Coordinates of C-alpha atoms in Angstrom, one line a residue:
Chain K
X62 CA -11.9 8.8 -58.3
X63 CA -15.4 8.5 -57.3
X64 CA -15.6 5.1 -56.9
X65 CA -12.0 5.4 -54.7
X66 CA -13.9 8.2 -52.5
X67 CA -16.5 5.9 -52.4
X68 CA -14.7 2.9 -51.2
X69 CA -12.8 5.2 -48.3
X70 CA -16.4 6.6 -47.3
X71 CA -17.8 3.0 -46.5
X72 CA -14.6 2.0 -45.1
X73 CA -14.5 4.5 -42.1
X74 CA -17.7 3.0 -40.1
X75 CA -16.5 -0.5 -40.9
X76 CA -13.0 0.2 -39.6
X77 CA -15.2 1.8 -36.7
X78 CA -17.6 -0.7 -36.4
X79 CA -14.5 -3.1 -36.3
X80 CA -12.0 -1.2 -33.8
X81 CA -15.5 -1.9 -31.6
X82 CA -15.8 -5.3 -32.1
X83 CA -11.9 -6.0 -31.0
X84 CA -13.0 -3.9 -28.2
X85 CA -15.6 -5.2 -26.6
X86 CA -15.0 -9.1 -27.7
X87 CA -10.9 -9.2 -27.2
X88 CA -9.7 -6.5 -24.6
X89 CA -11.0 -7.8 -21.1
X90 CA -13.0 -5.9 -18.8
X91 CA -11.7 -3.8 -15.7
X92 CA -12.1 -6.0 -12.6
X93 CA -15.2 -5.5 -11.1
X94 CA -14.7 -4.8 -7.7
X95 CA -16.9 -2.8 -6.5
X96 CA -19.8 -5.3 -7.0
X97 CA -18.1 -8.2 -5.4
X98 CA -17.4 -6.2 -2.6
X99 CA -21.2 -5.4 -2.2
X100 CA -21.8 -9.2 -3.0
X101 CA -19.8 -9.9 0.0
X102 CA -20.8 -7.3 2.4
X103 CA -24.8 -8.6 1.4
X104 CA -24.0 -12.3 2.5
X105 CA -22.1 -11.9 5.6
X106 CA -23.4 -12.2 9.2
X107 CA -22.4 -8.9 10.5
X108 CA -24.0 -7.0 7.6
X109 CA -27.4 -8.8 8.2
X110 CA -27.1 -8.1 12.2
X111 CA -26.1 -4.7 11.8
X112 CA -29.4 -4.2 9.0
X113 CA -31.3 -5.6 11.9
X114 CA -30.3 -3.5 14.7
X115 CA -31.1 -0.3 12.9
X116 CA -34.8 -2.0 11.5
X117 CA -35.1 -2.3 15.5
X118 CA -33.8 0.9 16.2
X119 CA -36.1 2.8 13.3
X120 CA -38.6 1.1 14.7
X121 CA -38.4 2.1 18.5
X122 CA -37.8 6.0 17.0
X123 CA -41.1 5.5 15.5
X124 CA -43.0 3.9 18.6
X125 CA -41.4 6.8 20.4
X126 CA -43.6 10.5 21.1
X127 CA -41.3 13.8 20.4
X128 CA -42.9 16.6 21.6
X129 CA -41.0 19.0 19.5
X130 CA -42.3 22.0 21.4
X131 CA -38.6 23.4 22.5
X132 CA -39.4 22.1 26.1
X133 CA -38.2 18.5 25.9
X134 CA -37.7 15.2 23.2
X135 CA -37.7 12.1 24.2
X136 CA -33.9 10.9 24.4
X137 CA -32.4 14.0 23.4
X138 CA -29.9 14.6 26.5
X139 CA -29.1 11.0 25.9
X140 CA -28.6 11.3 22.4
X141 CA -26.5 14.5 22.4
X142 CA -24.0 13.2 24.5
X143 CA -23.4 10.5 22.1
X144 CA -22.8 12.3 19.1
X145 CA -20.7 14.8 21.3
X146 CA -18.7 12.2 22.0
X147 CA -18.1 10.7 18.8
X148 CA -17.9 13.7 17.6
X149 CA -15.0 14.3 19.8
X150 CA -13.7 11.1 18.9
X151 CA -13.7 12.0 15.5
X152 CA -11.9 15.7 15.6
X153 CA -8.9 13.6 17.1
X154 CA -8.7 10.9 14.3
X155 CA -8.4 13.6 11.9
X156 CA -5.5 15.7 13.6
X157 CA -3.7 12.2 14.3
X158 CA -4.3 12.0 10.5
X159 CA -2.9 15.6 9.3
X160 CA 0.3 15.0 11.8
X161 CA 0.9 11.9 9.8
X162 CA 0.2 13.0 6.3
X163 CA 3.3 13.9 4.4
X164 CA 4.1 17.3 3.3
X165 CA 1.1 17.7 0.8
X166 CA 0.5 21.1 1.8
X167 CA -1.4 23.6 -1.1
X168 CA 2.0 25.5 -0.9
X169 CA 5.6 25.1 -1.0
X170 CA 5.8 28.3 1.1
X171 CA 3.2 26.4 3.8
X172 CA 6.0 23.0 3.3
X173 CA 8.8 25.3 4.0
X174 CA 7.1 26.7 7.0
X175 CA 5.9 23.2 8.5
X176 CA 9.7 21.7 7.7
X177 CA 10.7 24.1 10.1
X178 CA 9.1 23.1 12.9
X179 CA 8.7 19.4 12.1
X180 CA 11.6 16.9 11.9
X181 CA 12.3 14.8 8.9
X182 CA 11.1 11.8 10.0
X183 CA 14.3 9.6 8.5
X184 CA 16.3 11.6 11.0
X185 CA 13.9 10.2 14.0
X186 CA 14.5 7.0 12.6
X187 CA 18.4 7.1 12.5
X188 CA 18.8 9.2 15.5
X189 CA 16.8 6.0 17.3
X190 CA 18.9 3.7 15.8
X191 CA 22.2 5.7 16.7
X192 CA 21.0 6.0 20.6
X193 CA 20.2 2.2 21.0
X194 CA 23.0 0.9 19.2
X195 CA 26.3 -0.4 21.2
X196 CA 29.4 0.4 20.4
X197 CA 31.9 -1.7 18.5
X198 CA 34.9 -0.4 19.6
X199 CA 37.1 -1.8 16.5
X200 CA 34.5 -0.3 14.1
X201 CA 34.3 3.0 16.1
X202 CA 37.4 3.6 15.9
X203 CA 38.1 2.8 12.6
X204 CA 35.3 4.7 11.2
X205 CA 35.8 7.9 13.3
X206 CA 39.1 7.8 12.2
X207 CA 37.8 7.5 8.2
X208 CA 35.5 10.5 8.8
X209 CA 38.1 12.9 10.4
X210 CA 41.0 11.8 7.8
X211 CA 38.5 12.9 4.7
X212 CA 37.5 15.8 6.4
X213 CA 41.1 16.8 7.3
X214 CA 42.5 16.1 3.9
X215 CA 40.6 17.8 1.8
X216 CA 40.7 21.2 3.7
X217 CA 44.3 20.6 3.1
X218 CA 44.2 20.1 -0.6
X219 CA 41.1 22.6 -1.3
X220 CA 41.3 26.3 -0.5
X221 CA 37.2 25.5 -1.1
X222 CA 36.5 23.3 1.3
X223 CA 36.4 24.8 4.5
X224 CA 34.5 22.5 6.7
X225 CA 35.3 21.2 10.6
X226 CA 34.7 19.0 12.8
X227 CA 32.8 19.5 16.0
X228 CA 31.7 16.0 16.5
X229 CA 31.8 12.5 15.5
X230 CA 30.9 9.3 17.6
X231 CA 30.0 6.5 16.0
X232 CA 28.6 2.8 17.4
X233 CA 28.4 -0.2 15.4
X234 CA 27.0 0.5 11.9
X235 CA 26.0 4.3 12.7
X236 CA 28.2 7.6 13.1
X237 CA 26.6 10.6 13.9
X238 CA 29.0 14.0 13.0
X239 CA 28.4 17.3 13.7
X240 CA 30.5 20.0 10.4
X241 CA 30.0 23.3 10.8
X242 CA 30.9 25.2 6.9
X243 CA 32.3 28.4 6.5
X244 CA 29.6 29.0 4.1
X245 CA 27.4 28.0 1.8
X246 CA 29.9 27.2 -1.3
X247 CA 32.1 25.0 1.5
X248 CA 28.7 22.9 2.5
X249 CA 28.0 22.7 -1.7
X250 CA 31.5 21.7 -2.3
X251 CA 31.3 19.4 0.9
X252 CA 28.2 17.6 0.0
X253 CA 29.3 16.5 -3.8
X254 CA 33.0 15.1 -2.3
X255 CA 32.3 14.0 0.8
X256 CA 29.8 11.4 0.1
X257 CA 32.1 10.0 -2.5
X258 CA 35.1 9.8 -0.5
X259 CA 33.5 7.4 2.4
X260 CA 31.0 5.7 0.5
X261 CA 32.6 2.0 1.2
X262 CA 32.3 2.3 4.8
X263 CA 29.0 4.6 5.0
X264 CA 27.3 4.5 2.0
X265 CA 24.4 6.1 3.5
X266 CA 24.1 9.8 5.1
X267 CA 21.1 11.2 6.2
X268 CA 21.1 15.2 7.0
X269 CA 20.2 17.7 9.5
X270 CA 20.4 21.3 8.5
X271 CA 21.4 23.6 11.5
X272 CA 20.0 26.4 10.7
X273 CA 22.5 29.5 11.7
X274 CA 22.4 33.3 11.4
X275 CA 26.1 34.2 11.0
X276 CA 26.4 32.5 7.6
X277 CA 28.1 29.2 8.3
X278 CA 26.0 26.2 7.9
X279 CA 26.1 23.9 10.3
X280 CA 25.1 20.0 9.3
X281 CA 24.3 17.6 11.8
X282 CA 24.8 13.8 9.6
X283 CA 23.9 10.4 10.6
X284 CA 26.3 8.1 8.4
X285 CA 25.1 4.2 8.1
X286 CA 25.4 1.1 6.8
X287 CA 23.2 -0.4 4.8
X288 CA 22.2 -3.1 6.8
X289 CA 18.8 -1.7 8.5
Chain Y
X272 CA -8.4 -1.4 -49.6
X273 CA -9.4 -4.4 -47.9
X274 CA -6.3 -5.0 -47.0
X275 CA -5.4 -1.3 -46.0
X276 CA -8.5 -1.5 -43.4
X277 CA -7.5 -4.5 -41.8
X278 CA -4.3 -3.3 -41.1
X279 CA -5.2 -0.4 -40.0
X280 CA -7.5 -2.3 -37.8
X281 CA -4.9 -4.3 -36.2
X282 CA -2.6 -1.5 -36.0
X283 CA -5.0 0.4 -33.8
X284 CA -6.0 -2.5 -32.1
X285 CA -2.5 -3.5 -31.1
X286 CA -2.0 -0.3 -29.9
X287 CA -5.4 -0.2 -27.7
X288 CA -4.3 -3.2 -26.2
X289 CA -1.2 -2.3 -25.2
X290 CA -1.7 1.0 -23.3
X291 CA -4.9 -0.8 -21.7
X292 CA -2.3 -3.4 -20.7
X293 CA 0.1 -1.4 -19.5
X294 CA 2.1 -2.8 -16.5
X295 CA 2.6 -1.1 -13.0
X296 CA 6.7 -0.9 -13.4
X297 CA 6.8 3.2 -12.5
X298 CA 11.1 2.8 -13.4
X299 CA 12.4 5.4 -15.5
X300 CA 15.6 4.8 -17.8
X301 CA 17.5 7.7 -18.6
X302 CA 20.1 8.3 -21.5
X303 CA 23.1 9.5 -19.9
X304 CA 23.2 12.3 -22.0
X305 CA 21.6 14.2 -19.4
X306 CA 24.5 14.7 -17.6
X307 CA 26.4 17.7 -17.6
X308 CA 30.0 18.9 -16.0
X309 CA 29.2 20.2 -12.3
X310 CA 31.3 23.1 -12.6
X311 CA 30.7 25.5 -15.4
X312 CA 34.1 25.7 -16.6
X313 CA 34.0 22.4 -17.2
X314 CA 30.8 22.5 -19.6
X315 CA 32.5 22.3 -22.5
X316 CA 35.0 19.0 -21.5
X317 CA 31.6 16.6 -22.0
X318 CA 30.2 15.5 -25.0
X319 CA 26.2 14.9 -25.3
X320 CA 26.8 11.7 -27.1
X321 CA 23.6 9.6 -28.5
X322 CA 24.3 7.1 -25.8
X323 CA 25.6 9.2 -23.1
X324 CA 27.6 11.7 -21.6
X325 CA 31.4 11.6 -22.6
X326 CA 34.1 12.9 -20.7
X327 CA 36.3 14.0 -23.5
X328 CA 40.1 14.5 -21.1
X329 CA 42.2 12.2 -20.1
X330 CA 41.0 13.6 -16.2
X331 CA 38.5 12.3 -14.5
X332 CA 35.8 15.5 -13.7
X333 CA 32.5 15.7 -11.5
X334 CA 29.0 15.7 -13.2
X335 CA 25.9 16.4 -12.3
X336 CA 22.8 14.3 -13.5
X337 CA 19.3 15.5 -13.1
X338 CA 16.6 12.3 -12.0
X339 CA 12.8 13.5 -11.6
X340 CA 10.4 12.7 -8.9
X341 CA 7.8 11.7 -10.9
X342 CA 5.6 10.6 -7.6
X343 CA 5.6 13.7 -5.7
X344 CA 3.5 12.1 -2.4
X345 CA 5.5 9.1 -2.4
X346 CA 8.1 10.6 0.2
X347 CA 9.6 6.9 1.0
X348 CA 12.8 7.3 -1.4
X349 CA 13.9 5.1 -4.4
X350 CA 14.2 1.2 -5.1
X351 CA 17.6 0.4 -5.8
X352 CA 19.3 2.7 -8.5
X353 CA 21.5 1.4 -11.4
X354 CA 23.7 3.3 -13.4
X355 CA 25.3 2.2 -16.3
X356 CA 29.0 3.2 -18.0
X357 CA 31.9 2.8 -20.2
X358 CA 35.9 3.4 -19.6
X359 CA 38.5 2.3 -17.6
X360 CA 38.8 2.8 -13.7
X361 CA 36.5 3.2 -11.2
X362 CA 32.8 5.5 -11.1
X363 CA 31.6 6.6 -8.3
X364 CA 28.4 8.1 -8.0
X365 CA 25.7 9.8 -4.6
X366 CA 22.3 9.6 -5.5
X367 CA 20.5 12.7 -3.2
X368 CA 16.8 13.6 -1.9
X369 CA 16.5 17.2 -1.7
X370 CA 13.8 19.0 0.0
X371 CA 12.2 21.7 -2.1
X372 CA 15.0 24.6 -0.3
X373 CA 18.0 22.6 -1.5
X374 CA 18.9 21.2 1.4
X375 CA 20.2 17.8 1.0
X376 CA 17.7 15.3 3.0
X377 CA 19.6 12.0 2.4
X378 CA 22.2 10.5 -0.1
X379 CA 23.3 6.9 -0.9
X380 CA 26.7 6.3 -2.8
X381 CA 28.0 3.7 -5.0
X382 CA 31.4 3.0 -6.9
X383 CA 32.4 0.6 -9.2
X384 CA 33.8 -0.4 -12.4
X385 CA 32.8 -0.6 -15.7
X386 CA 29.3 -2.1 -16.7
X387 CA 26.2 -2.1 -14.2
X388 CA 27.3 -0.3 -11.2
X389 CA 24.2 -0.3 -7.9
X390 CA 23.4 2.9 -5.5
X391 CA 21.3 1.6 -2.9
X392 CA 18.2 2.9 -2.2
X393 CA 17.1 6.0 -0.5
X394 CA 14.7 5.6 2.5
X395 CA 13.5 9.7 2.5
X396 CA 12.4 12.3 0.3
X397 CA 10.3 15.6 -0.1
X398 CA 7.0 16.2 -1.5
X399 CA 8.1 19.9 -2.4
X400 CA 11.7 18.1 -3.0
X401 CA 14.0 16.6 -6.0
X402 CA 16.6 14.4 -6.4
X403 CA 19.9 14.7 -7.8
X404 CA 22.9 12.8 -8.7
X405 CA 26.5 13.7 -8.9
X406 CA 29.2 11.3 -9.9
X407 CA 32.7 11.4 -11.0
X408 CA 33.7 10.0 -13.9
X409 CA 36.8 9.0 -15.0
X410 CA 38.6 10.4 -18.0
X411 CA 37.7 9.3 -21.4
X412 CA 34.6 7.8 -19.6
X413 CA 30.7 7.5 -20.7
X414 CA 27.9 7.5 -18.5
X415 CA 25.5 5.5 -20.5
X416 CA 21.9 5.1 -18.9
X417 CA 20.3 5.6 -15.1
X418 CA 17.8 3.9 -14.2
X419 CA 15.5 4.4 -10.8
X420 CA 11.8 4.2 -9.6
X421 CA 10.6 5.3 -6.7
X422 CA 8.9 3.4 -3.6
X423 CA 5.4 3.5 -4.3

């Protein structure tokens, strides 16, 4: 038993020792990027410029007398309306950023507030590509005609589904539809069979909530092709 | 006990190697199984099988199939979706992109029988959002497997 206990005892910091070994000799090493990128920044031409410019620059600060007695510095007003002016620079950069970040707000609350006021952007997209599409007049048809015949049928075979129609034009690979619901169980209902039922044709829908206040939802969709 | 170390050794080695090797495919496979009846009545018409979700009547009935966002800032949609089932006729199935309210952003549908059938992939989705799935499946049918990844 001893000699057992023994054996596992020495066998622990060998299998360590080993799991080490296979570690550092077999598994290979995380690219090192950061290094070559320094490597590369050290040897090029604008890096050794730029280095040069603010030796210069360093240089002329120090030549330079401040008289730092609150009545004037040497190159202040000049100075301050640079960094004023990248400053100014700068505060735009980062609201063009936050307008174009997704919806990582802290909250979903905040998310629910901003989605509000701020379009989803595949709806901008389609929208665009509904406006500057011409129409095919075969397809139009056709496909007007698909979307009304769904619609139509199933409010005549569910007592559910209570959706209609106030719009539909389509082009050449895009329809645009405006259904207004009765409420919300005819726009659940809606959304699990209608997809279904004119998926050949428009496989793709993309939504628009209308928001409303006397209960019906109203749905604004932008049915496509796949083709982009 | 020579022998015991070593293989413990490679074991753990192996092992090492593999999660430090892991490969960028974010795809995930589910087991149909998921899947449950859309309406509640229906609940009990669908059997949780090992490899899938079994409509057990001869009528074809809508289900509902849960699909996680695993990239919540990724708000670009899917890749292309694959679903996978068993049974005669024809499944059809809408992938959807909710936002985080419920309301449906954007859906792509499929059809198709038997086997491998495609949904196409979804261009929009919600950070605060999920996606869904609903499809109908025909009677006696199994949904087997989905499998999606998002857009990175």
């Amino acid at each position: 038993m001893n000699r057992l206990a023994g054996l596992i005892l020495a066998g622990i910091p060998l299998l360590v020792a080993s799991i080490a070994a296979i570690n550092f000799f077999i598994l290979p090493e995380p690219p090192a990027t950061k290094p070559a990128q320094k490597i590369v920044l050290e040897n090029s031409s604008t890096f050794q410029s730029e280095l040069q410019r603010l030796k210069a620059e360093i240089d002329q600060k120090k030549a330079t007398p401040i008289r730092n007695n609150g009545i004037s510095v040497a190159g202040l007003p000049e100075k301050t309306a640079q960094i004023d002016a990248s400053t100014a620079s700068m505060s735009v950069s980062e609201t063009e950023i936050a307008d174009n970040a997704p919806d990582s707000t802290s909250s979903p609350l905040e998310a629910e507030r901003e989605n509000t006021e701020k379009q989803n952007p595949a709806i901008t997209q389609i929208s665009n590509r509904f406006l500057q599409e011409k129409t095919d007049e075969y397809w139009s048809g056709k496909t007007s005609d698909l979307i009304t015949s769904v619609i139509d049928s199933a409010n005549q075979h569910s007592d559910a589904l209570k959706s209609a129609i106030n719009n539909v034009e389509c082009h050449s690979t895009v329809c645009r539809a405006e259904v207004v619901h009765e409420d919300q169980q005819s726009a659940e209902e809606f959304a699990m069979t209608f997809p279904l039922q004119v998926s050949e044709a428009l496989p793709r829908i993309t939504y628009q909530l209308d928001q409303r206040n006397d209960g019906t939802v109203g749905v604004v969709m932008y049915l496509s092709t796949n083709t982009p | 006990m020579k022998n015991l170390t070593l293989s413990s050794i490679a074991l753990i080695s192996a092992f090492t190697a593999a999660t430090t090797t892991q490969a960028a495919d974010n795809r995930q496979n589910y087991n149909g199984s998921y899947c449950d009846a859309y309406y509640g009545s229906q609940v009990g018409n669908i059997n949780h099988q090992y490899n899938g979700a079994k409509n057990t009547t001869a009528s074809g009935m809508y289900i509902s199939c849960p699909v996680i966002v695993d990239e919540a800032s990724n708000t670009t949609g899917t890749n292309n979706v694959w679903v996978y089932w068993t049974g005669a006729g024809t499944l059809s199935c809408s992938l959807f992109s909710m936002s985080g309210s419920g309301s449906s952003l954007q859906s792509q549908s499929a059809s198709g029988a038997a086997g491998w059938i495609n949904i196409p992939n979804l261009t929009t989705d919600d950070y605060w959002g999920s996606y869904s799935m609903y499809c109908y499946l025909p009677g006696s049918a199994t949904l087997n497997t989905i499998s999606i990844s998002e857009k990175p």
